[in-house]
PDB file of C-alpha atoms in Angstrom:
ATOM      1  CA  MET A 949     178.856  17.869 -98.397  1.00  0.00           C
ATOM      2  CA  SER A 950     178.427  21.580 -98.405  1.00  0.00           C
ATOM      3  CA  ASP A 951     179.571  21.680 -94.743  1.00  0.00           C
ATOM      4  CA  GLY A 952     182.781  19.584 -95.319  1.00  0.00           C
ATOM      5  CA  ILE A 953     186.313  20.757 -95.577  1.00  0.00           C
ATOM      6  CA  ARG A 954     187.181  21.177 -99.253  1.00  0.00           C
ATOM      7  CA  VAL A 955     190.363  19.686-100.147  1.00  0.00           C
ATOM      8  CA  VAL A 956     192.670  18.901-103.478  1.00  0.00           C
ATOM      9  CA  ILE A 957     194.920  15.897-103.762  1.00  0.00           C
ATOM     10  CA  VAL A 958     198.268  16.574-105.408  1.00  0.00           C
ATOM     11  CA  ASP A 959     200.124  13.384-106.184  1.00  0.00           C
ATOM     12  CA  ASP A 960     201.642  11.858-109.209  1.00  0.00           C
ATOM     13  CA  HIS A 961     200.406   8.426-108.417  1.00  0.00           C
ATOM     14  CA  SER A 962     196.796   7.792-109.471  1.00  0.00           C
ATOM     15  CA  ILE A 963     196.526   4.952-107.244  1.00  0.00           C
ATOM     16  CA  PHE A 964     197.470   6.653-104.294  1.00  0.00           C
ATOM     17  CA  ARG A 965     195.059   9.424-105.072  1.00  0.00           C
ATOM     18  CA  SER A 966     192.139   7.081-105.603  1.00  0.00           C
ATOM     19  CA  GLY A 967     193.224   5.421-102.224  1.00  0.00           C
ATOM     20  CA  LEU A 968     193.177   8.264-100.383  1.00  0.00           C
ATOM     21  CA  ARG A 969     189.792   9.591-101.692  1.00  0.00           C
ATOM     22  CA  ALA A 970     188.114   6.542-100.557  1.00  0.00           C
ATOM     23  CA  ASP A 971     189.936   6.526 -97.008  1.00  0.00           C
ATOM     24  CA  LEU A 972     188.826  10.199 -96.348  1.00  0.00           C
ATOM     25  CA  ASP A 973     185.957  10.500 -93.906  1.00  0.00           C
ATOM     26  CA  ALA A 974     182.787  12.038 -94.782  1.00  0.00           C
ATOM     27  CA  THR A 975     183.687  15.338 -93.474  1.00  0.00           C
ATOM     28  CA  VAL A 976     186.339  15.745 -96.188  1.00  0.00           C
ATOM     29  CA  GLU A 977     185.239  16.683 -99.667  1.00  0.00           C
ATOM     30  CA  VAL A 978     187.811  16.136-102.521  1.00  0.00           C
ATOM     31  CA  VAL A 979     187.077  18.827-105.041  1.00  0.00           C
ATOM     32  CA  GLY A 980     190.069  18.188-107.262  1.00  0.00           C
ATOM     33  CA  GLU A 981     193.124  16.346-108.101  1.00  0.00           C
ATOM     34  CA  ALA A 982     196.240  16.995-109.805  1.00  0.00           C
ATOM     35  CA  ALA A 983     199.532  14.948-110.701  1.00  0.00           C
ATOM     36  CA  ASP A 984     201.967  17.522-111.484  1.00  0.00           C
ATOM     37  CA  VAL A 985     203.073  21.047-110.619  1.00  0.00           C
ATOM     38  CA  PRO A 986     201.309  22.913-113.606  1.00  0.00           C
ATOM     39  CA  SER A 987     197.899  20.915-113.277  1.00  0.00           C
ATOM     40  CA  ALA A 988     198.037  21.663-109.275  1.00  0.00           C
ATOM     41  CA  LEU A 989     198.198  25.256-109.912  1.00  0.00           C
ATOM     42  CA  ALA A 990     195.623  25.376-112.377  1.00  0.00           C
ATOM     43  CA  VAL A 991     193.120  23.173-109.969  1.00  0.00           C
ATOM     44  CA  ILE A 992     193.847  25.259-106.745  1.00  0.00           C
ATOM     45  CA  ALA A 993     193.106  28.222-108.625  1.00  0.00           C
ATOM     46  CA  GLU A 994     189.723  26.938-110.091  1.00  0.00           C
ATOM     47  CA  THR A 995     188.366  25.157-107.052  1.00  0.00           C
ATOM     48  CA  ALA A 996     189.767  27.483-104.090  1.00  0.00           C
ATOM     49  CA  PRO A 997     190.131  24.620-101.646  1.00  0.00           C
ATOM     50  CA  ASP A 998     190.407  24.973 -97.944  1.00  0.00           C
ATOM     51  CA  VAL A 999     193.228  22.404 -97.577  1.00  0.00           C
ATOM     52  CA  VAL A1000     195.507  20.995-100.332  1.00  0.00           C
ATOM     53  CA  LEU A1001     197.121  17.556 -99.386  1.00  0.00           C
ATOM     54  CA  LEU A1002     200.566  17.716-101.453  1.00  0.00           C
ATOM     55  CA  ASP A1003     203.159  15.342-102.093  1.00  0.00           C
ATOM     56  CA  VAL A1004     206.616  16.928-101.728  1.00  0.00           C
ATOM     57  CA  HIS A1005     208.150  15.237-104.864  1.00  0.00           C
ATOM     58  CA  LEU A1006     206.328  16.257-108.103  1.00  0.00           C
ATOM     59  CA  PRO A1007     206.796  16.380-111.779  1.00  0.00           C
ATOM     60  CA  GLY A1008     206.716  19.882-113.253  1.00  0.00           C
ATOM     61  CA  GLY A1009     208.962  21.889-110.763  1.00  0.00           C
ATOM     62  CA  SER A1010     210.873  24.844-111.785  1.00  0.00           C
ATOM     63  CA  GLY A1011     214.594  23.695-111.538  1.00  0.00           C
ATOM     64  CA  ARG A1012     216.872  20.975-110.556  1.00  0.00           C
ATOM     65  CA  ASP A1013     216.834  21.672-106.709  1.00  0.00           C
ATOM     66  CA  ALA A1014     213.130  22.158-106.655  1.00  0.00           C
ATOM     67  CA  THR A1015     210.980  19.211-105.177  1.00  0.00           C
ATOM     68  CA  GLY A1016     207.857  20.200-106.860  1.00  0.00           C
ATOM     69  CA  GLY A1017     205.838  20.794-103.657  1.00  0.00           C
ATOM     70  CA  GLU A1018     207.511  23.861-102.998  1.00  0.00           C
ATOM     71  CA  ASP A1019     206.674  25.386-106.534  1.00  0.00           C
ATOM     72  CA  VAL A1020     202.844  24.437-105.841  1.00  0.00           C
ATOM     73  CA  ILE A1021     202.916  26.354-102.747  1.00  0.00           C
ATOM     74  CA  ARG A1022     204.595  29.460-103.829  1.00  0.00           C
ATOM     75  CA  GLY A1023     202.930  29.487-107.331  1.00  0.00           C
ATOM     76  CA  SER A1024     199.408  29.566-105.705  1.00  0.00           C
ATOM     77  CA  MET A1025     200.229  32.399-103.413  1.00  0.00           C
ATOM     78  CA  PRO A1026     198.262  34.417-102.409  1.00  0.00           C
ATOM     79  CA  THR A1027     195.686  31.876-101.540  1.00  0.00           C
ATOM     80  CA  SER A1028     193.546  31.286 -98.607  1.00  0.00           C
ATOM     81  CA  ALA A1029     194.361  27.438 -99.175  1.00  0.00           C
ATOM     82  CA  ARG A1030     196.373  25.987 -96.456  1.00  0.00           C
ATOM     83  CA  PHE A1031     199.079  23.345 -97.590  1.00  0.00           C
ATOM     84  CA  LEU A1032     199.570  19.817 -95.730  1.00  0.00           C
ATOM     85  CA  ALA A1033     202.525  17.847 -97.096  1.00  0.00           C
ATOM     86  CA  LEU A1034     201.789  14.058 -97.331  1.00  0.00           C
ATOM     87  CA  SER A1035     204.836  12.212 -98.327  1.00  0.00           C
ATOM     88  CA  VAL A1036     206.513   8.986 -98.263  1.00  0.00           C
ATOM     89  CA  SER A1037     209.626  10.870 -97.536  1.00  0.00           C
ATOM     90  CA  ASP A1038     210.807  11.222 -94.122  1.00  0.00           C
ATOM     91  CA  ALA A1039     213.866  12.900 -94.613  1.00  0.00           C
ATOM     92  CA  ALA A1040     214.685  16.257 -92.768  1.00  0.00           C
ATOM     93  CA  GLU A1041     215.589  18.315 -96.010  1.00  0.00           C
ATOM     94  CA  ASP A1042     212.055  17.675 -97.540  1.00  0.00           C
ATOM     95  CA  VAL A1043     210.556  18.344 -94.150  1.00  0.00           C
ATOM     96  CA  VAL A1044     212.196  21.660 -93.735  1.00  0.00           C
ATOM     97  CA  ARG A1045     211.932  22.779 -97.363  1.00  0.00           C
ATOM     98  CA  VAL A1046     208.449  22.219 -97.660  1.00  0.00           C
ATOM     99  CA  ILE A1047     207.467  24.087 -94.278  1.00  0.00           C
ATOM    100  CA  ARG A1048     209.952  26.762 -95.379  1.00  0.00           C
ATOM    101  CA  ALA A1049     207.891  27.197 -98.464  1.00  0.00           C
ATOM    102  CA  GLY A1050     204.679  27.629 -96.347  1.00  0.00           C
ATOM    103  CA  ALA A1051     203.028  24.397 -95.507  1.00  0.00           C
ATOM    104  CA  ARG A1052     201.205  24.146 -92.047  1.00  0.00           C
ATOM    105  CA  GLY A1053     202.268  20.469 -91.753  1.00  0.00           C
ATOM    106  CA  TYR A1054     203.813  17.479 -92.741  1.00  0.00           C
ATOM    107  CA  ILE A1055     202.617  13.740 -92.316  1.00  0.00           C
ATOM    108  CA  THR A1056     203.931  10.582 -93.966  1.00  0.00           C
ATOM    109  CA  LYS A1057     201.962   8.198 -96.182  1.00  0.00           C
ATOM    110  CA  GLY A1058     201.882   5.601 -93.514  1.00  0.00           C
ATOM    111  CA  SER A1059     199.024   7.282 -91.742  1.00  0.00           C
ATOM    112  CA  SER A1060     195.532   6.089 -91.855  1.00  0.00           C
ATOM    113  CA  GLY A1061     192.609   7.538 -93.596  1.00  0.00           C
ATOM    114  CA  THR A1062     191.624   8.694 -90.345  1.00  0.00           C
ATOM    115  CA  GLU A1063     194.632  10.104 -89.303  1.00  0.00           C
ATOM    116  CA  VAL A1064     194.558  12.335 -92.248  1.00  0.00           C
ATOM    117  CA  SER A1065     191.245  13.399 -92.056  1.00  0.00           C
ATOM    118  CA  SER A1066     192.012  14.627 -88.701  1.00  0.00           C
ATOM    119  CA  ALA A1067     195.159  16.374 -89.839  1.00  0.00           C
ATOM    120  CA  VAL A1068     193.102  18.124 -92.595  1.00  0.00           C
ATOM    121  CA  HIS A1069     190.754  19.444 -89.886  1.00  0.00           C
ATOM    122  CA  ALA A1070     193.667  20.802 -87.570  1.00  0.00           C
ATOM    123  CA  VAL A1071     195.076  22.517 -90.539  1.00  0.00           C
ATOM    124  CA  ALA A1072     192.154  23.909 -91.694  1.00  0.00           C
ATOM    125  CA  GLY A1073     191.390  25.187 -88.251  1.00  0.00           C
ATOM    126  CA  GLY A1074     194.838  26.902 -88.055  1.00  0.00           C
ATOM    127  CA  ASP A1075     197.017  24.206 -86.083  1.00  0.00           C
ATOM    128  CA  ALA A1076     200.298  22.979 -87.435  1.00  0.00           C
ATOM    129  CA  VAL A1077     200.401  19.238 -87.832  1.00  0.00           C
ATOM    130  CA  PHE A1078     203.535  16.911 -87.841  1.00  0.00           C
ATOM    131  CA  SER A1079     203.891  13.243 -87.682  1.00  0.00           C
ATOM    132  CA  PRO A1080     205.441  12.963 -84.188  1.00  0.00           C
ATOM    133  CA  ARG A1081     209.026  11.822 -85.381  1.00  0.00           C
ATOM    134  CA  LEU A1082     209.292  14.523 -87.717  1.00  0.00           C
ATOM    135  CA  ALA A1083     208.490  17.251 -85.479  1.00  0.00           C
ATOM    136  CA  GLY A1084     212.052  17.326 -84.183  1.00  0.00           C
ATOM    137  CA  PHE A1085     213.328  18.196 -87.593  1.00  0.00           C
ATOM    138  CA  VAL A1086     211.006  21.619 -87.753  1.00  0.00           C
ATOM    139  CA  LEU A1087     211.866  22.242 -84.067  1.00  0.00           C
ATOM    140  CA  ASP A1088     215.735  22.101 -84.928  1.00  0.00           C
ATOM    141  CA  ALA A1089     215.188  24.301 -88.125  1.00  0.00           C
ATOM    142  CA  PHE A1090     212.985  27.011 -86.701  1.00  0.00           C
ATOM    143  CA  GLY A1091     213.857  26.666 -83.280  1.00  0.00           C
ATOM    144  CA  ALA A1092     216.049  28.957 -80.895  1.00  0.00           C
ATOM    145  CA  VAL A1093     219.487  29.586 -81.659  1.00  0.00           C
ATOM    146  CA  ALA A1094     222.064  26.663 -80.797  1.00  0.00           C
ATOM    147  CA  GLY A1095     223.206  27.154 -77.197  1.00  0.00           C
ATOM    148  CA  GLU A1096     220.630  29.444 -75.988  1.00  0.00           C
ATOM    149  CA  THR A1097     219.449  28.280 -72.747  1.00  0.00           C
ATOM    150  CA  ALA A1098     215.651  28.232 -71.638  1.00  0.00           C
ATOM    151  CA  SER A1099     214.533  31.174 -69.442  1.00  0.00           C
ATOM    152  CA  ALA A1100     211.091  30.093 -68.825  1.00  0.00           C
ATOM    153  CA  GLN A1101     211.179  28.747 -65.373  1.00  0.00           C
ATOM    154  CA  ASP A1102     208.703  31.260 -64.158  1.00  0.00           C
ATOM    155  CA  GLU A1103     206.431  30.483 -66.915  1.00  0.00           C
ATOM    156  CA  LEU A1104     206.755  26.604 -66.322  1.00  0.00           C
ATOM    157  CA  ASP A1105     205.863  27.202 -62.556  1.00  0.00           C
ATOM    158  CA  ARG A1106     202.476  28.207 -63.789  1.00  0.00           C
ATOM    159  CA  LEU A1107     201.954  24.356 -64.978  1.00  0.00           C
ATOM    160  CA  SER A1108     201.424  21.373 -62.769  1.00  0.00           C
ATOM    161  CA  ALA A1109     204.042  18.361 -63.551  1.00  0.00           C
ATOM    162  CA  ARG A1110     201.283  16.481 -65.686  1.00  0.00           C
ATOM    163  CA  GLU A1111     200.520  19.884 -67.665  1.00  0.00           C
ATOM    164  CA  GLN A1112     204.003  20.378 -68.316  1.00  0.00           C
ATOM    165  CA  GLU A1113     204.123  16.550 -69.656  1.00  0.00           C
ATOM    166  CA  VAL A1114     201.241  17.278 -71.961  1.00  0.00           C
ATOM    167  CA  MET A1115     202.577  20.385 -73.252  1.00  0.00           C
ATOM    168  CA  ARG A1116     205.880  18.900 -74.247  1.00  0.00           C
ATOM    169  CA  LEU A1117     203.922  15.939 -76.225  1.00  0.00           C
ATOM    170  CA  ILE A1118     201.179  18.270 -77.773  1.00  0.00           C
ATOM    171  CA  ALA A1119     203.884  20.783 -78.960  1.00  0.00           C
ATOM    172  CA  ARG A1120     206.082  17.841 -80.432  1.00  0.00           C
ATOM    173  CA  GLY A1121     203.147  17.103 -82.578  1.00  0.00           C
ATOM    174  CA  TYR A1122     201.431  14.371 -81.003  1.00  0.00           C
ATOM    175  CA  ALA A1123     197.533  13.820 -81.637  1.00  0.00           C
ATOM    176  CA  TYR A1124     194.992  13.819 -78.397  1.00  0.00           C
ATOM    177  CA  LYS A1125     194.805   9.905 -78.662  1.00  0.00           C
ATOM    178  CA  GLU A1126     198.637   9.651 -78.732  1.00  0.00           C
ATOM    179  CA  VAL A1127     199.077  11.636 -75.303  1.00  0.00           C
ATOM    180  CA  ALA A1128     196.672   9.776 -73.862  1.00  0.00           C
ATOM    181  CA  ALA A1129     198.205   6.586 -74.704  1.00  0.00           C
ATOM    182  CA  GLU A1130     201.631   7.859 -73.761  1.00  0.00           C
ATOM    183  CA  LEU A1131     200.477   8.869 -70.346  1.00  0.00           C
ATOM    184  CA  PHE A1132     197.901   6.475 -69.701  1.00  0.00           C
ATOM    185  CA  ILE A1133     194.932   8.861 -69.331  1.00  0.00           C
ATOM    186  CA  SER A1134     191.650   9.505 -71.378  1.00  0.00           C
ATOM    187  CA  ILE A1135     191.522  11.933 -74.283  1.00  0.00           C
ATOM    188  CA  LYS A1136     188.921  14.164 -72.145  1.00  0.00           C
ATOM    189  CA  THR A1137     191.587  14.452 -69.662  1.00  0.00           C
ATOM    190  CA  VAL A1138     194.103  15.495 -72.236  1.00  0.00           C
ATOM    191  CA  GLU A1139     191.777  18.069 -73.752  1.00  0.00           C
ATOM    192  CA  THR A1140     191.330  19.381 -70.354  1.00  0.00           C
ATOM    193  CA  HIS A1141     195.099  19.742 -69.717  1.00  0.00           C
ATOM    194  CA  VAL A1142     195.549  21.373 -73.020  1.00  0.00           C
ATOM    195  CA  SER A1143     193.030  23.833 -72.561  1.00  0.00           C
ATOM    196  CA  ALA A1144     194.467  24.792 -69.198  1.00  0.00           C
ATOM    197  CA  VAL A1145     198.278  25.089 -70.584  1.00  0.00           C
ATOM    198  CA  LEU A1146     196.780  27.414 -73.377  1.00  0.00           C
ATOM    199  CA  ARG A1147     195.167  29.526 -70.877  1.00  0.00           C
ATOM    200  CA  LYS A1148     197.974  29.822 -68.452  1.00  0.00           C
ATOM    201  CA  LEU A1149     200.610  30.483 -71.282  1.00  0.00           C
ATOM    202  CA  GLN A1150     198.059  32.905 -72.790  1.00  0.00           C
ATOM    203  CA  LEU A1151     198.311  30.993 -76.156  1.00  0.00           C
ATOM    204  CA  SER A1152     195.695  30.417 -78.612  1.00  0.00           C
ATOM    205  CA  SER A1153     196.392  27.250 -80.539  1.00  0.00           C
ATOM    206  CA  ARG A1154     198.701  24.243 -80.750  1.00  0.00           C
ATOM    207  CA  HIS A1155     200.853  25.946 -83.090  1.00  0.00           C
ATOM    208  CA  GLU A1156     201.578  28.743 -80.896  1.00  0.00           C
ATOM    209  CA  LEU A1157     202.451  26.237 -78.238  1.00  0.00           C
ATOM    210  CA  THR A1158     204.845  24.689 -80.718  1.00  0.00           C
ATOM    211  CA  VAL A1159     206.711  27.898 -81.299  1.00  0.00           C
ATOM    212  CA  TRP A1160     206.516  28.898 -77.434  1.00  0.00           C
ATOM    213  CA  ALA A1161     208.018  25.820 -76.456  1.00  0.00           C
ATOM    214  CA  SER A1162     211.016  25.722 -79.251  1.00  0.00           C
ATOM    215  CA  GLU A1163     211.838  29.103 -78.479  1.00  0.00           C
ATOM    216  CA  ARG A1164     212.606  28.168 -74.858  1.00  0.00           C
ATOM    217  CA  ARG A1165     214.276  24.912 -76.168  1.00  0.00           C
ATOM    218  CA  LEU A1166     212.047  22.696 -73.635  1.00  0.00           C
ATOM    219  CA  LEU A1167     211.442  19.896 -76.272  1.00  0.00           C
TER     220      LEU A1167
END
């Protein structure tokens, strides 16, 4: 497993931790687990994982308004680990608060083991990952000022109509297979369009694409 992505699972339900560990694919190595904020901080410091799979609501937080997940992220800094929130909650305030704290993504516990594994790889690689219906919360919170109009028509003109469709879905957090299903094209074709979009817009990642589209209110 030396070539795998090393992860720590932080969740206060042992049955969920066990089930998630069993469902992750062979490229993901679980190097530690924790059930509350203090134990999470300790195991992250001890194991130095690549990614932390983090429940938003954890015992042992710092105060009445803290969810626990925020405390783990902030208390672990500085660290090279990237944080991926994995929660049953899909409340906008939970999504926004944990992203403000420094999480690189947020997916719900309804995700499959394959989807979580894919999200782990994406976050480890520097991308931001969100369940599709949660992406809007992030865009609303971190996007352009309300009332600002898009001034990117010249940039959009670089993209074909199909590339614009793919761009919007990818920027909203859709996985390649979800884009393929939505547009009735192959995953390989999606990959080709994404590469073209990033090249034409001079961007280097899906995360940068999300920021670019959000700033121009294109989503």
